[in-house]
Tab-separated table of C-alpha atoms in Angstrom:
chain	number	residue	atom	x	y	z
A	290	UNK	CA	18.101	1.573	-9.925
A	291	UNK	CA	15.710	2.670	-7.245
A	292	UNK	CA	16.421	5.571	-4.936
A	293	UNK	CA	14.692	6.641	-1.743
A	294	UNK	CA	14.992	10.191	-0.441
A	295	UNK	CA	14.223	11.436	3.036
A	296	UNK	CA	15.146	15.085	3.041
A	297	UNK	CA	14.272	15.930	6.663
A	298	UNK	CA	17.102	14.769	8.979
A	299	UNK	CA	15.291	15.562	12.211
A	300	UNK	CA	11.814	16.349	13.490
A	301	UNK	CA	10.320	17.024	16.870
A	302	UNK	CA	6.718	16.744	18.052
A	303	UNK	CA	4.855	17.299	21.278
A	304	UNK	CA	3.370	14.252	22.952
A	305	UNK	CA	-0.236	13.570	21.786
A	306	UNK	CA	0.239	15.711	18.657
A	307	UNK	CA	0.349	14.515	15.047
A	308	UNK	CA	3.479	14.463	12.900
A	309	UNK	CA	4.104	13.638	9.253
A	310	UNK	CA	7.373	12.229	7.947
A	311	UNK	CA	8.134	12.685	4.245
A	312	UNK	CA	9.624	10.279	1.724
A	313	UNK	CA	10.016	10.343	-2.048
A	314	UNK	CA	11.329	7.602	-4.276
A	315	UNK	CA	12.277	6.987	-7.858
A	316	UNK	CA	11.661	3.802	-9.828
A	317	UNK	CA	10.740	2.650	-13.310
A	318	UNK	CA	8.758	-0.297	-11.955
A	319	UNK	CA	4.979	-0.300	-11.846
A	320	UNK	CA	4.474	-2.845	-9.080
A	321	UNK	CA	6.441	-2.591	-5.862
A	322	UNK	CA	6.169	-2.322	-2.093
A	323	UNK	CA	6.925	0.571	0.210
A	324	UNK	CA	7.667	0.327	3.918
A	325	UNK	CA	8.285	2.443	6.953
A	326	UNK	CA	10.630	0.952	9.522
A	327	UNK	CA	11.323	2.284	13.014
A	328	UNK	CA	14.717	1.921	14.686
A	329	UNK	CA	14.792	2.938	18.377
A	330	UNK	CA	18.082	3.311	20.247
A	331	UNK	CA	17.878	-0.397	20.998
A	332	UNK	CA	18.731	-0.653	17.271
A	333	UNK	CA	16.270	-3.344	16.192
A	334	UNK	CA	14.595	-2.404	12.911
A	335	UNK	CA	10.835	-2.732	13.413
A	336	UNK	CA	8.320	-2.836	10.559
A	337	UNK	CA	5.737	-0.089	11.090
A	338	UNK	CA	3.597	-0.207	7.976
A	339	UNK	CA	3.538	-1.598	4.424
A	340	UNK	CA	1.939	-0.357	1.202
A	341	UNK	CA	1.505	-2.260	-2.055
A	342	UNK	CA	1.778	0.027	-5.058
A	343	UNK	CA	-1.175	-1.583	-6.845
A	344	UNK	CA	-3.512	-0.719	-3.974
A	345	UNK	CA	-5.059	2.733	-4.147
A	346	UNK	CA	-6.199	2.666	-0.532
A	347	UNK	CA	-3.682	4.060	1.930
A	348	UNK	CA	-2.479	1.588	4.544
A	349	UNK	CA	-3.232	2.172	8.231
A	350	UNK	CA	-1.975	0.466	11.388
A	351	UNK	CA	-3.522	1.864	14.547
A	352	UNK	CA	-1.957	5.331	15.046
A	353	UNK	CA	0.142	5.033	11.891
A	354	UNK	CA	-1.121	5.801	8.405
A	355	UNK	CA	0.442	6.627	5.064
A	356	UNK	CA	-0.307	9.030	2.252
A	357	UNK	CA	0.721	7.186	-0.893
A	358	UNK	CA	0.821	9.296	-4.067
A	359	UNK	CA	1.982	6.943	-6.831
A	360	UNK	CA	2.134	9.511	-9.617
A	361	UNK	CA	4.170	11.873	-7.476
A	362	UNK	CA	6.250	8.975	-6.083
A	363	UNK	CA	5.602	10.190	-2.595
A	364	UNK	CA	5.064	8.058	0.518
A	365	UNK	CA	4.617	9.961	3.788
A	366	UNK	CA	3.976	8.533	7.254
A	367	UNK	CA	1.531	10.164	9.658
A	368	UNK	CA	1.787	9.383	13.350
A	369	UNK	CA	-1.274	10.403	15.340
A	370	UNK	CA	-1.396	10.871	19.112
A	371	UNK	CA	2.408	10.733	19.345
A	372	UNK	CA	3.806	8.828	22.310
A	373	UNK	CA	7.197	9.005	23.996
A	374	UNK	CA	7.895	5.476	22.746
A	375	UNK	CA	7.671	6.737	19.167
A	376	UNK	CA	11.046	8.439	19.621
A	377	UNK	CA	13.302	6.685	17.117
A	378	UNK	CA	14.856	6.854	13.661
A	379	UNK	CA	12.338	6.196	10.911
A	380	UNK	CA	13.373	4.754	7.577
A	381	UNK	CA	11.414	4.699	4.371
A	382	UNK	CA	12.208	1.668	2.198
A	383	UNK	CA	11.416	0.359	-1.299
A	384	UNK	CA	11.214	-3.225	-2.543
A	385	UNK	CA	10.467	-4.495	-6.035
A	386	UNK	CA	7.780	-7.128	-6.397
A	387	UNK	CA	9.350	-9.656	-8.746
A	388	UNK	CA	8.651	-13.121	-7.431
A	389	UNK	CA	11.746	-15.264	-7.187
A	390	UNK	CA	14.124	-12.443	-7.967
A	391	UNK	CA	16.301	-10.482	-5.619
A	392	UNK	CA	13.979	-8.475	-3.427
A	393	UNK	CA	16.357	-6.229	-1.608
A	394	UNK	CA	15.196	-3.296	0.455
A	395	UNK	CA	16.480	0.098	-0.594
A	396	UNK	CA	16.442	2.476	2.360
A	397	UNK	CA	16.451	6.231	2.698
A	398	UNK	CA	18.889	7.954	5.045
A	399	UNK	CA	16.304	8.075	7.803
A	400	UNK	CA	14.806	10.776	9.978
A	401	UNK	CA	15.288	11.182	13.715
A	402	UNK	CA	11.962	11.793	15.426
A	403	UNK	CA	11.895	13.119	18.971
A	404	UNK	CA	8.656	13.175	20.959
A	405	UNK	CA	8.688	15.835	23.695
A	406	UNK	CA	6.800	15.235	26.968
B	272	UNK	CA	8.052	-17.697	18.505
B	273	UNK	CA	11.606	-16.425	18.482
B	274	UNK	CA	12.453	-13.579	16.160
B	275	UNK	CA	15.569	-13.265	14.035
B	276	UNK	CA	18.606	-13.931	16.214
B	277	UNK	CA	22.111	-12.719	15.468
B	278	UNK	CA	25.420	-13.471	17.110
B	279	UNK	CA	27.591	-12.086	18.436
B	280	UNK	CA	26.025	-8.840	19.675
B	281	UNK	CA	29.285	-6.921	19.640
B	282	UNK	CA	32.656	-7.677	18.104
B	283	UNK	CA	35.973	-5.870	18.110
B	284	UNK	CA	38.574	-6.752	15.497
B	285	UNK	CA	41.748	-5.232	14.095
B	286	UNK	CA	42.552	-4.357	10.513
B	287	UNK	CA	43.414	-7.336	8.333
B	288	UNK	CA	41.543	-9.879	10.432
B	289	UNK	CA	38.485	-11.788	9.266
B	290	UNK	CA	35.107	-12.113	10.921
B	291	UNK	CA	32.085	-14.431	10.761
B	292	UNK	CA	28.651	-13.183	11.736
B	293	UNK	CA	25.737	-15.551	12.271
B	294	UNK	CA	22.001	-15.304	11.787
B	295	UNK	CA	19.076	-17.593	12.576
B	296	UNK	CA	15.860	-16.654	10.783
B	297	UNK	CA	12.350	-16.810	12.127
B	298	UNK	CA	11.098	-20.393	12.059
B	299	UNK	CA	9.679	-21.182	8.619
B	300	UNK	CA	11.373	-18.278	6.877
B	301	UNK	CA	13.394	-19.403	3.859
B	302	UNK	CA	14.967	-16.116	2.810
B	303	UNK	CA	17.770	-14.303	4.614
B	304	UNK	CA	19.214	-10.913	3.715
B	305	UNK	CA	22.229	-9.068	5.087
B	306	UNK	CA	22.586	-5.293	5.386
B	307	UNK	CA	25.366	-2.969	6.533
B	308	UNK	CA	24.351	0.134	8.461
B	309	UNK	CA	27.000	2.779	8.986
B	310	UNK	CA	26.311	5.157	11.866
B	311	UNK	CA	23.737	7.781	10.931
B	312	UNK	CA	22.811	6.180	7.599
B	313	UNK	CA	20.204	3.782	6.277
B	314	UNK	CA	21.071	0.110	5.848
B	315	UNK	CA	22.795	-0.913	2.617
B	316	UNK	CA	22.023	-4.274	1.013
B	317	UNK	CA	24.855	-6.817	0.964
B	318	UNK	CA	23.366	-10.231	0.108
B	319	UNK	CA	20.123	-12.128	-0.168
B	320	UNK	CA	19.817	-15.921	0.038
B	321	UNK	CA	16.806	-18.084	-0.640
B	322	UNK	CA	16.770	-21.853	-0.286
B	323	UNK	CA	20.579	-21.828	0.087
B	324	UNK	CA	21.122	-20.021	-3.199
B	325	UNK	CA	22.365	-16.466	-3.613
B	326	UNK	CA	19.558	-14.345	-5.039
B	327	UNK	CA	21.266	-10.995	-5.004
B	328	UNK	CA	24.452	-9.160	-4.159
B	329	UNK	CA	24.917	-5.492	-3.394
B	330	UNK	CA	27.818	-3.242	-4.307
B	331	UNK	CA	30.339	-4.688	-1.855
B	332	UNK	CA	33.864	-6.017	-2.559
B	333	UNK	CA	34.709	-9.701	-2.829
B	334	UNK	CA	36.005	-9.585	0.742
B	335	UNK	CA	32.377	-10.017	1.697
B	336	UNK	CA	30.850	-13.475	1.294
B	337	UNK	CA	27.913	-15.358	2.734
B	338	UNK	CA	26.161	-18.675	2.705
B	339	UNK	CA	22.909	-20.231	3.840
B	340	UNK	CA	22.641	-23.629	5.452
B	341	UNK	CA	19.976	-26.362	5.064
B	342	UNK	CA	18.266	-25.131	8.254
B	343	UNK	CA	18.086	-21.644	6.604
B	344	UNK	CA	20.518	-20.060	9.050
B	345	UNK	CA	23.200	-17.921	7.468
B	346	UNK	CA	26.740	-16.671	7.917
B	347	UNK	CA	28.309	-13.461	6.666
B	348	UNK	CA	32.086	-13.530	6.293
B	349	UNK	CA	34.323	-10.521	5.854
B	350	UNK	CA	38.026	-10.927	5.109
B	351	UNK	CA	40.905	-8.457	5.357
B	352	UNK	CA	38.930	-6.089	7.545
B	353	UNK	CA	39.271	-2.353	6.971
B	354	UNK	CA	38.449	0.525	9.289
B	355	UNK	CA	35.536	1.351	7.005
B	356	UNK	CA	33.917	-2.010	7.739
B	357	UNK	CA	32.976	-0.721	11.183
B	358	UNK	CA	29.186	-0.782	11.190
B	359	UNK	CA	26.034	-2.459	12.441
B	360	UNK	CA	25.377	-5.612	10.423
B	361	UNK	CA	21.723	-6.489	10.200
B	362	UNK	CA	20.181	-9.774	9.208
B	363	UNK	CA	16.584	-9.982	8.017
B	364	UNK	CA	14.398	-12.962	7.209
B	365	UNK	CA	11.189	-13.394	5.256
B	366	UNK	CA	8.889	-16.247	4.318
B	367	UNK	CA	9.655	-15.834	0.647
B	368	UNK	CA	12.145	-13.523	-1.018
B	369	UNK	CA	9.501	-10.894	-1.864
B	370	UNK	CA	7.738	-10.831	1.487
B	371	UNK	CA	8.200	-8.260	4.295
B	372	UNK	CA	11.549	-8.614	5.992
B	373	UNK	CA	11.903	-8.910	9.755
B	374	UNK	CA	15.169	-7.808	11.293
B	375	UNK	CA	17.370	-9.035	14.086
B	376	UNK	CA	19.086	-6.796	16.637
B	377	UNK	CA	22.263	-6.725	14.580
B	378	UNK	CA	25.945	-7.251	15.280
B	379	UNK	CA	27.974	-4.157	16.086
B	380	UNK	CA	31.407	-4.603	14.480
B	381	UNK	CA	34.206	-2.262	15.470
B	382	UNK	CA	37.541	-2.292	13.663
B	383	UNK	CA	40.564	-0.866	15.476
């Protein structure tokens, strides 16, 4: 079974600064997907960024980028130029890549990020 | 295009009752998954459906059931409600079962 661990319950960052959120996971699979989701107080879970395990290049989406270390099973999210709207809970999630099989998301416990003005 | 829509937004029930939650996926999405999110925790997988067939079930009791209709919408049913069933229930849809999942706003279920 896969597990996802987010050991930091809370973080705070000054507006315009950079912050890194940590995530580790455990799996015996070789091919899989990793995600970061954002959940603001409005509660909708929003996909921030996606990484395929077979790709060595780290994914980037505007101000969001990841540091994917497959051997270490580490998947951190870096938010550059933090904005007040980035205040939310952030969840790291794992999904296996078997086509046609159950592709559930396994989530970590999440981290509450607060951006200070 | 409309995103994933869930109804109702909020629901209050008492112990022992049953509840039906509804989900309409993004147009063209064939896979629907259900998750339970207890306050302060990450979502936990309940069910996944693809083309009206159950593709996976999480570690939830038989009181929980679901189905998917020909138009790919889905219902989650919970019988004999317990206080511990109080949670945010999230529905997610994807084009195929192994594609990125897009979530609805959820249904907040409170059990008194």
